[in-house]
Amino acid sequence: MGKSQKAETMFMGASTKQGYNIASKSREIVRSLIADKIEGLSEDEKSIIERIVHSTADPEYASITKISDNFISESINAIKDEKDILTDINMVKAGINKYEGQIKCYISNEETIKLAKEEQITRAAAAIRIAHDNGFDGIIVIGNAPTALFEAINLVKNEGMEVRSIVGVPVGFVGAAESKEVLKGTEIPNIVTEGPKGGTPVAVAVTNSLIRLKNG
Amino acid sequence: MGKSQKAETMFMGASTKQGYNIASKSREIVRSLIADKIEGLSEDEKSIIERIVHSTADPEYASITKISDNFISESINAIKDEKDILTDINMVKAGINKYEGQIKCYISNEETIKLAKEEQITRAAAAIRIAHDNGFDGIIVIGNAPTALFEAINLVKNEGMEVRSIVGVPVGFVGAAESKEVLKGTEIPNIVTEGPKGGTPVAVAVTNSLIRLKNG
């Protein structure tokens, strides 16, 4: 199996020749749209941002996506070690593929629903706390809920939660921008999308890019 | 259980008091951003578009979302009858909730992978054909692949596929805009997002809105 065959089964989510042709044409268009905005970034950083723009058809992500210096290397190390990936919602979990380790999401667990009610917090935030209670160690991927991102930062800072990196791309007009600014100010290796935008396709694009980067 | 309690368990995906408060504040912001763009639409149409903008934090959807006259009524009838909902990818399926009927997605089926290879088409397109071969009758929700939307339209026109309505919001720079223009020109009750934008959160926002509208 030659190199081009391998590319066909891996490239930007495409798994057939037809899908590969579409993804390949899409990448050309994405590059023409955002090349000037991502000039000076590393090849790995560019590949992540290109995949976000490919997945959302929204070139604005080239301007608002910010990657901390150690994010890619720390994330790839965690993926090599097959550390857990924790997502805030099941939609994000459903989009991540070809990962050798475990992908976890506690939002529908009974413990989570109970904790949310008791502590008067969102289920998304409670789900992160339940993960910590269950000995989580790995990468956190937040594609939806700012409350989950705030809780993750809190648990890292105050309760020693073992977090290798955070994909922090919650979406919305209430708290999302603020939660991402707080994350940027921490020592946690991170990627964020500044402002209200973000969401499941962004979270999935970043995570699948990292898995692909690890595979080389 | 009073009316406000009911609202708490249903509103814009929120299932806790905290989630409800966030969703409620978000709706106020969304309305202030897009009110002028959705003036003159029905209350049901407005609620769908507000939920899309809430889910994506992207007010542009208020300008590019187009709903055919019979889309909402036909979709609600299909939901009342618990017809199947067919999604193009598993991410979209994972986001739809509180549906009494079945939600189907054939993209990972062995038959689909075989057919895609034989016919030299994408897996997303093959998955729609497999659904038709299995006697599908219901609502089709395309959140990702233009090739799946083209195939759905083809099967309705040429092979009598039983489709009550189509949520046609594929995303991307290759074929997505074109596939949505073709859908708009058909008799199939439909909602589209004009241009390259769309995606899983849009598809899920529309479908969950319809389920909520049916529940009243």
XYZ file of C-alpha atoms in Angstrom, chain B:
216
model
C -45.580 20.550 37.572
C -46.181 24.141 36.405
C -45.531 25.602 33.017
C -42.198 27.173 33.977
C -40.952 23.795 35.217
C -41.850 22.280 31.857
C -39.982 25.062 30.075
C -36.931 24.374 32.220
C -36.693 20.789 31.025
C -37.171 21.638 27.362
C -35.838 25.051 26.431
C -33.092 25.199 23.754
C -31.443 22.028 24.937
C -31.189 23.099 28.584
C -32.107 20.512 31.196
C -31.122 22.233 34.465
C -32.098 25.551 36.006
C -28.551 26.837 35.327
C -28.715 25.683 31.735
C -32.117 27.293 31.359
C -30.849 30.607 32.694
C -27.964 30.583 30.210
C -30.238 29.633 27.300
C -32.722 32.301 28.304
C -30.087 35.047 28.464
C -28.666 33.790 25.159
C -32.076 34.073 23.508
C -32.351 37.710 24.523
C -28.948 38.437 22.960
C -29.791 36.453 19.816
C -33.060 38.362 19.419
C -31.342 41.705 19.785
C -28.818 40.714 17.101
C -31.180 39.341 14.459
C -34.637 40.820 15.132
C -34.607 43.029 12.042
C -33.492 40.189 9.794
C -36.314 37.809 10.759
C -39.132 40.356 10.900
C -42.206 39.122 9.076
C -41.472 35.427 9.593
C -43.894 33.216 11.551
C -43.235 32.539 15.241
C -42.259 28.954 14.426
C -39.823 30.062 11.721
C -38.338 32.620 14.099
C -37.852 30.014 16.819
C -35.921 27.740 14.437
C -33.639 30.531 13.229
C -33.071 31.811 16.770
C -31.992 28.346 17.827
C -29.550 28.080 14.905
C -27.953 31.402 15.874
C -27.914 30.351 19.552
C -26.133 27.103 18.627
C -23.554 28.635 16.298
C -23.104 32.130 17.782
C -23.187 33.242 14.151
C -25.841 35.863 13.325
C -25.202 35.386 9.589
C -27.520 32.377 9.729
C -30.459 34.768 10.101
C -29.757 35.998 6.557
C -28.886 32.720 4.837
C -31.494 30.348 6.314
C -34.434 29.774 3.938
C -37.521 27.760 4.869
C -40.019 26.498 2.284
C -43.716 27.230 2.941
C -44.694 23.684 3.856
C -41.483 22.635 5.616
C -42.547 23.161 9.223
C -46.076 21.722 8.903
C -44.923 18.646 6.950
C -42.023 18.035 9.336
C -44.229 18.331 12.404
C -46.743 15.909 10.885
C -43.953 13.406 10.237
C -42.697 13.817 13.801
C -46.219 13.344 15.177
C -46.440 10.112 13.166
C -43.040 9.064 14.578
C -41.605 8.611 11.103
C -37.891 7.814 10.951
C -35.289 10.554 10.987
C -32.283 9.757 8.777
C -29.004 11.623 9.338
C -25.988 11.663 7.050
C -23.401 11.303 9.837
C -23.335 9.966 13.398
C -22.456 13.371 14.893
C -25.825 14.722 13.789
C -27.595 11.641 15.164
C -25.838 12.092 18.525
C -27.221 15.613 18.894
C -30.924 14.904 18.310
C -32.840 14.297 21.505
C -36.258 13.661 22.973
C -37.488 11.964 19.792
C -40.073 9.214 20.203
C -39.386 7.704 16.779
C -36.195 6.162 15.441
C -33.097 8.051 14.337
C -31.066 6.216 11.728
C -27.635 6.642 10.193
C -26.104 4.048 7.884
C -22.682 5.600 7.303
C -20.776 2.958 9.275
C -22.746 -0.052 7.993
C -20.865 -2.736 6.109
C -23.355 -2.548 3.231
C -22.667 1.184 2.923
C -18.909 0.774 2.819
C -19.267 -1.989 0.195
C -21.668 0.042 -1.961
C -19.455 3.145 -1.809
C -16.508 1.129 -3.072
C -18.496 -0.626 -5.816
C -20.231 2.483 -7.109
C -17.295 4.848 -6.569
C -19.413 7.237 -4.501
C -18.904 8.736 -1.042
C -19.960 6.748 2.005
C -22.397 9.521 2.924
C -24.166 9.157 -0.439
C -24.126 5.364 -0.257
C -25.687 5.551 3.221
C -28.743 7.372 1.841
C -29.176 4.738 -0.850
C -28.950 1.965 1.734
C -31.664 3.716 3.765
C -33.908 3.762 0.682
C -33.196 0.059 0.033
C -34.312 -0.552 3.619
C -37.696 1.109 3.024
C -37.038 4.516 4.560
C -39.990 6.860 5.103
C -39.448 10.090 7.027
C -37.319 13.198 7.433
C -33.773 13.412 6.053
C -31.254 15.563 7.931
C -28.027 16.389 6.078
C -25.544 18.261 8.265
C -22.344 17.460 6.475
C -22.137 15.934 3.011
C -23.396 17.609 -0.187
C -23.059 14.235 -1.931
C -25.636 12.803 0.498
C -28.035 15.659 -0.266
C -27.638 15.223 -4.034
C -28.293 11.486 -3.620
C -31.423 12.086 -1.504
C -32.851 14.450 -4.129
C -32.022 11.938 -6.872
C -33.729 9.081 -5.011
C -36.878 11.143 -4.354
C -37.124 12.225 -7.991
C -36.129 9.029 -9.752
C -36.830 6.168 -7.371
C -39.782 7.371 -5.344
C -37.953 7.546 -2.012
C -40.497 8.440 0.692
C -39.215 11.728 2.085
C -41.492 14.019 4.102
C -39.000 16.878 4.345
C -35.282 17.577 4.141
C -33.127 19.571 6.526
C -30.495 20.442 3.933
C -27.590 22.154 5.651
C -24.405 20.496 4.375
C -21.230 22.502 4.846
C -18.136 23.198 2.797
C -16.592 24.881 -0.191
C -17.099 21.995 -2.621
C -20.685 21.293 -3.690
C -22.543 22.389 -0.554
C -23.933 25.660 -1.934
C -24.861 23.971 -5.224
C -26.624 21.047 -3.520
C -28.749 23.450 -1.471
C -29.731 25.466 -4.554
C -30.891 22.241 -6.214
C -32.921 21.284 -3.119
C -34.615 24.716 -3.070
C -35.751 24.145 -6.644
C -37.558 20.889 -5.800
C -41.061 20.267 -4.418
C -39.599 18.618 -1.304
C -40.442 20.594 1.866
C -37.055 21.928 2.920
C -34.878 24.223 4.966
C -31.449 25.264 3.690
C -28.590 27.587 4.575
C -27.520 29.334 1.390
C -23.811 29.300 0.507
C -21.021 27.151 1.966
C -22.034 27.452 5.643
C -24.045 24.869 7.564
C -23.030 21.816 9.562
C -23.864 19.539 12.453
C -24.934 22.198 14.994
C -27.267 23.777 12.423
C -28.812 20.425 11.503
C -29.260 19.518 15.161
C -30.713 22.935 16.080
C -33.340 22.675 13.339
C -34.304 19.088 14.149
C -34.528 19.626 17.899
C -36.589 22.779 17.241
C -39.055 20.769 15.164
C -39.348 18.140 17.895
C -39.960 20.895 20.419
C -42.549 22.591 18.165
C -44.405 19.292 17.871
C -44.459 19.001 21.658
C -45.993 22.503 21.759
